[in-house]
GROMACS .gro file of C-alpha atoms in nm:
model
  194
    1SER     CA    1  -0.973   0.066  -1.803
    2ILE     CA    2  -0.902   0.355  -1.570
    3ALA     CA    3  -1.231   0.326  -1.384
    4GLY     CA    4  -1.301  -0.046  -1.347
    5GLU     CA    5  -1.670  -0.124  -1.306
    6LEU     CA    6  -1.763   0.244  -1.333
    7SER     CA    7  -1.691   0.234  -1.705
    8HIS     CA    8  -1.730  -0.141  -1.766
    9PRO     CA    9  -2.059  -0.253  -1.608
   10ALA     CA   10  -2.187  -0.606  -1.660
   11ASN     CA   11  -2.462  -0.503  -1.904
   12LEU     CA   12  -2.416  -0.250  -2.180
   13PRO     CA   13  -2.637  -0.159  -2.475
   14SER     CA   14  -2.508  -0.304  -2.803
   15ASN     CA   15  -2.447   0.040  -2.954
   16VAL     CA   16  -2.202   0.156  -2.685
   17ARG     CA   17  -1.856   0.247  -2.813
   18TYR     CA   18  -1.557   0.326  -2.594
   19ILE     CA   19  -1.371   0.642  -2.695
   20GLY     CA   20  -1.074   0.590  -2.463
   21PRO     CA   21  -0.940   0.842  -2.213
   22ILE     CA   22  -0.956   1.213  -2.286
   23SER     CA   23  -0.771   1.513  -2.147
   24ARG     CA   24  -0.755   1.879  -2.246
   25PHE     CA   25  -0.394   1.898  -2.126
   26GLU     CA   26  -0.067   1.865  -2.315
   27ASN     CA   27   0.242   1.694  -2.175
   28LYS     CA   28   0.537   1.922  -2.243
   29GLN     CA   29   0.863   2.008  -2.073
   30GLU     CA   30   0.838   2.255  -1.783
   31ASP     CA   31   1.087   2.342  -1.511
   32LYS     CA   32   0.988   2.217  -1.166
   33LEU     CA   33   0.896   2.519  -0.953
   34TYR     CA   34   0.682   2.358  -0.682
   35ASP     CA   35   0.711   2.057  -0.457
   36LEU     CA   36   0.335   2.033  -0.415
   37LEU     CA   37   0.032   2.154  -0.610
   38ILE     CA   38  -0.304   2.135  -0.432
   39ILE     CA   39  -0.618   2.153  -0.644
   40LEU     CA   40  -0.938   2.197  -0.446
   41SER     CA   41  -1.274   2.134  -0.609
   42GLY     CA   42  -1.611   1.981  -0.548
   43PRO     CA   43  -1.927   2.061  -0.356
   44GLU     CA   44  -1.953   2.253  -0.033
   45PRO     CA   45  -1.911   2.201   0.253
   46GLN     CA   46  -1.652   1.933   0.161
   47ARG     CA   47  -1.433   2.173  -0.041
   48THR     CA   48  -1.402   2.406   0.260
   49LEU     CA   49  -1.355   2.119   0.506
   50LEU     CA   50  -1.060   1.987   0.305
   51GLU     CA   51  -0.921   2.338   0.259
   52ASN     CA   52  -0.924   2.392   0.637
   53ILE     CA   53  -0.743   2.060   0.692
   54LEU     CA   54  -0.480   2.152   0.432
   55ILE     CA   55  -0.427   2.506   0.561
   56LYS     CA   56  -0.343   2.357   0.899
   57GLU     CA   57  -0.116   2.092   0.743
   58LEU     CA   58   0.065   2.348   0.526
   59GLN     CA   59   0.174   2.546   0.833
   60SER     CA   60   0.445   2.288   0.901
   61TYR     CA   61   0.515   2.184   0.540
   62LYS     CA   62   0.871   2.272   0.440
   63GLY     CA   63   0.839   2.252   0.062
   64LYS     CA   64   0.728   2.516  -0.185
   65SER     CA   65   0.363   2.475  -0.276
   66VAL     CA   66   0.074   2.631  -0.462
   67LEU     CA   67  -0.290   2.601  -0.357
   68ILE     CA   68  -0.566   2.643  -0.615
   69ARG     CA   69  -0.875   2.700  -0.402
   70GLY     CA   70  -1.146   2.647  -0.663
   71THR     CA   71  -1.352   2.937  -0.532
   72GLN     CA   72  -1.370   3.315  -0.557
   73GLU     CA   73  -1.478   3.342  -0.193
   74ASN     CA   74  -1.246   3.528   0.047
   75THR     CA   75  -0.880   3.561  -0.048
   76ILE     CA   76  -0.657   3.384   0.203
   77SER     CA   77  -0.288   3.386   0.293
   78ILE     CA   78  -0.105   3.094   0.456
   79ASN     CA   79   0.271   3.154   0.466
   80ASN     CA   80   0.552   3.265   0.237
   81SER     CA   81   0.614   2.918   0.093
   82VAL     CA   82   0.250   2.873  -0.018
   83GLU     CA   83   0.125   3.059  -0.325
   84VAL     CA   84  -0.255   3.087  -0.320
   85ILE     CA   85  -0.464   3.111  -0.638
   86ASN     CA   86  -0.843   3.129  -0.618
   87ILE     CA   87  -0.923   3.008  -0.971
   88ALA     CA   88  -0.693   2.882  -1.249
   89ASN     CA   89  -0.791   2.849  -1.613
   90ALA     CA   90  -0.704   2.538  -1.817
   91VAL     CA   91  -0.376   2.678  -1.953
   92GLN     CA   92  -0.258   2.782  -1.605
   93LEU     CA   93  -0.366   2.450  -1.454
   94ASN     CA   94  -0.183   2.249  -1.721
   95GLN     CA   95   0.135   2.450  -1.659
   96LEU     CA   96   0.112   2.432  -1.279
   97ILE     CA   97   0.065   2.054  -1.285
   98LEU     CA   98   0.372   2.016  -1.505
   99GLN     CA   99   0.574   2.253  -1.283
  100SER     CA  100   0.492   2.054  -0.968
  101GLU     CA  101   0.659   1.743  -0.831
  102THR     CA  102   0.340   1.612  -0.668
  103VAL     CA  103  -0.029   1.695  -0.706
  104LEU     CA  104  -0.290   1.664  -0.432
  105SER     CA  105  -0.653   1.670  -0.548
  106ARG     CA  106  -0.995   1.512  -0.535
  107CYS     CA  107  -1.048   1.181  -0.709
  108GLY     CA  108  -1.269   1.294  -0.996
  109TYR     CA  109  -1.256   1.098  -1.319
  110THR     CA  110  -1.147   1.398  -1.532
  111THR     CA  111  -0.867   1.479  -1.287
  112VAL     CA  112  -0.753   1.117  -1.290
  113MET     CA  113  -0.732   1.113  -1.670
  114ASP     CA  114  -0.540   1.443  -1.669
  115LEU     CA  115  -0.289   1.314  -1.413
  116ILE     CA  116  -0.235   0.989  -1.603
  117LYS     CA  117  -0.182   1.172  -1.932
  118LEU     CA  118   0.072   1.403  -1.769
  119LYS     CA  119   0.229   1.107  -1.581
  120LYS     CA  120   0.205   1.306  -1.259
  121LYS     CA  121   0.261   1.158  -0.915
  122ALA     CA  122  -0.046   1.239  -0.707
  123ILE     CA  123  -0.226   1.204  -0.376
  124LEU     CA  124  -0.600   1.166  -0.430
  125ILE     CA  125  -0.858   1.234  -0.158
  126PRO     CA  126  -1.208   1.117  -0.252
  127THR     CA  127  -1.491   1.352  -0.156
  128PRO     CA  128  -1.662   1.189   0.145
  129GLY     CA  129  -2.000   1.048   0.049
  130GLN     CA  130  -1.925   1.042  -0.325
  131THR     CA  131  -1.919   0.667  -0.372
  132GLU     CA  132  -1.785   0.684  -0.729
  133GLN     CA  133  -1.478   0.877  -0.609
  134GLU     CA  134  -1.430   0.638  -0.316
  135TYR     CA  135  -1.450   0.339  -0.553
  136LEU     CA  136  -1.219   0.504  -0.806
  137GLY     CA  137  -0.959   0.584  -0.539
  138LYS     CA  138  -0.951   0.224  -0.412
  139TYR     CA  139  -0.942   0.087  -0.767
  140LEU     CA  140  -0.649   0.309  -0.870
  141MET     CA  141  -0.458   0.215  -0.552
  142GLN     CA  142  -0.514  -0.157  -0.616
  143LYS     CA  143  -0.394  -0.116  -0.976
  144GLY     CA  144  -0.085   0.078  -0.861
  145ILE     CA  145  -0.171   0.377  -1.080
  146LEU     CA  146  -0.230   0.659  -0.828
  147PHE     CA  147  -0.209   0.694  -0.449
  148CYS     CA  148  -0.529   0.755  -0.253
  149CYS     CA  149  -0.607   0.833   0.111
  150SER     CA  150  -0.904   0.929   0.326
  151GLN     CA  151  -0.997   1.286   0.418
  152GLU     CA  152  -1.106   1.169   0.763
  153THR     CA  153  -0.759   1.055   0.868
  154PHE     CA  154  -0.554   1.281   0.639
  155SER     CA  155  -0.201   1.388   0.732
  156LEU     CA  156   0.006   1.562   0.465
  157SER     CA  157   0.341   1.440   0.599
  158HIS     CA  158   0.214   1.081   0.627
  159ALA     CA  159   0.056   1.089   0.279
  160LEU     CA  160   0.378   1.221   0.121
  161GLU     CA  161   0.582   0.958   0.306
  162GLN     CA  162   0.349   0.678   0.192
  163LEU     CA  163   0.350   0.808  -0.164
  164GLN     CA  164   0.730   0.782  -0.174
  165LYS     CA  165   0.707   0.417  -0.065
  166THR     CA  166   0.440   0.330  -0.323
  167ASN     CA  167   0.552   0.191  -0.657
  168LEU     CA  168   0.322   0.350  -0.914
  169SER     CA  169   0.316   0.301  -1.290
  170PHE     CA  170   0.109   0.480  -1.550
  171PRO     CA  171  -0.074   0.274  -1.811
  172GLN     CA  172  -0.016   0.355  -2.176
  173TYR     CA  173  -0.319   0.479  -2.366
  174ASP     CA  174  -0.395   0.606  -2.712
  175TRP     CA  175  -0.502   0.963  -2.629
  176ASN     CA  176  -0.636   1.010  -2.982
  177LYS     CA  177  -0.865   0.707  -2.979
  178TYR     CA  178  -1.170   0.929  -2.935
  179LYS     CA  179  -1.100   1.090  -3.275
  180LYS     CA  180  -1.079   0.752  -3.447
  181THR     CA  181  -1.392   0.626  -3.272
  182ILE     CA  182  -1.597   0.933  -3.359
  183GLN     CA  183  -1.475   0.921  -3.717
  184HIS     CA  184  -1.567   0.553  -3.741
  185ILE     CA  185  -1.915   0.616  -3.596
  186THR     CA  186  -1.988   0.914  -3.822
  187HIS     CA  187  -1.870   0.730  -4.134
  188ASN     CA  188  -2.080   0.424  -4.054
  189THR     CA  189  -2.399   0.606  -3.963
  190GLN     CA  190  -2.652   0.652  -4.239
  191PRO     CA  191  -2.843   0.982  -4.226
  192THR     CA  192  -3.211   0.945  -4.163
  193THR     CA  193  -3.459   1.090  -4.412
  194GLN     CA  194  -3.790   1.240  -4.310
   0.00000   0.00000   0.00000
């Protein structure tokens, strides 16, 4: 389980079937071009609040980074070592993740599955007030899968330092289980007649 109690509650209907993790991304060989990829997403005002924190932090960051803002609002510029992209499509995002040493993003379930599939070292920052992201971040830290820290006390240099000290390991999953499960369900379901 990637999500603990979020995906395995105490009581489930008898017809529930688990399809396993899913991701639209492919894990392929790419040259490393960036030290850090930042993917911003989520509701306002939290997206902008985190962006403002990161813009300030990136002023003193020495590595090469790319910031995907997740909005079309106002083009920004930070410094010469930070490439800024407002919106990235799935193909671009897949490539940028693979080209980056470390990813910094929110702690959404889809993002978590993508990072695990691509075996990508990451710093996750749950959206404040989104209890499922806060739970997921703590759970993944306890399991040693991904590194998580709070937006309230965030420091990029400290987070990167702590990430280097954290021993993470990615669980092995069958990324095609959903196909087998759907095939099994469709072959075992009798059509209804009216």
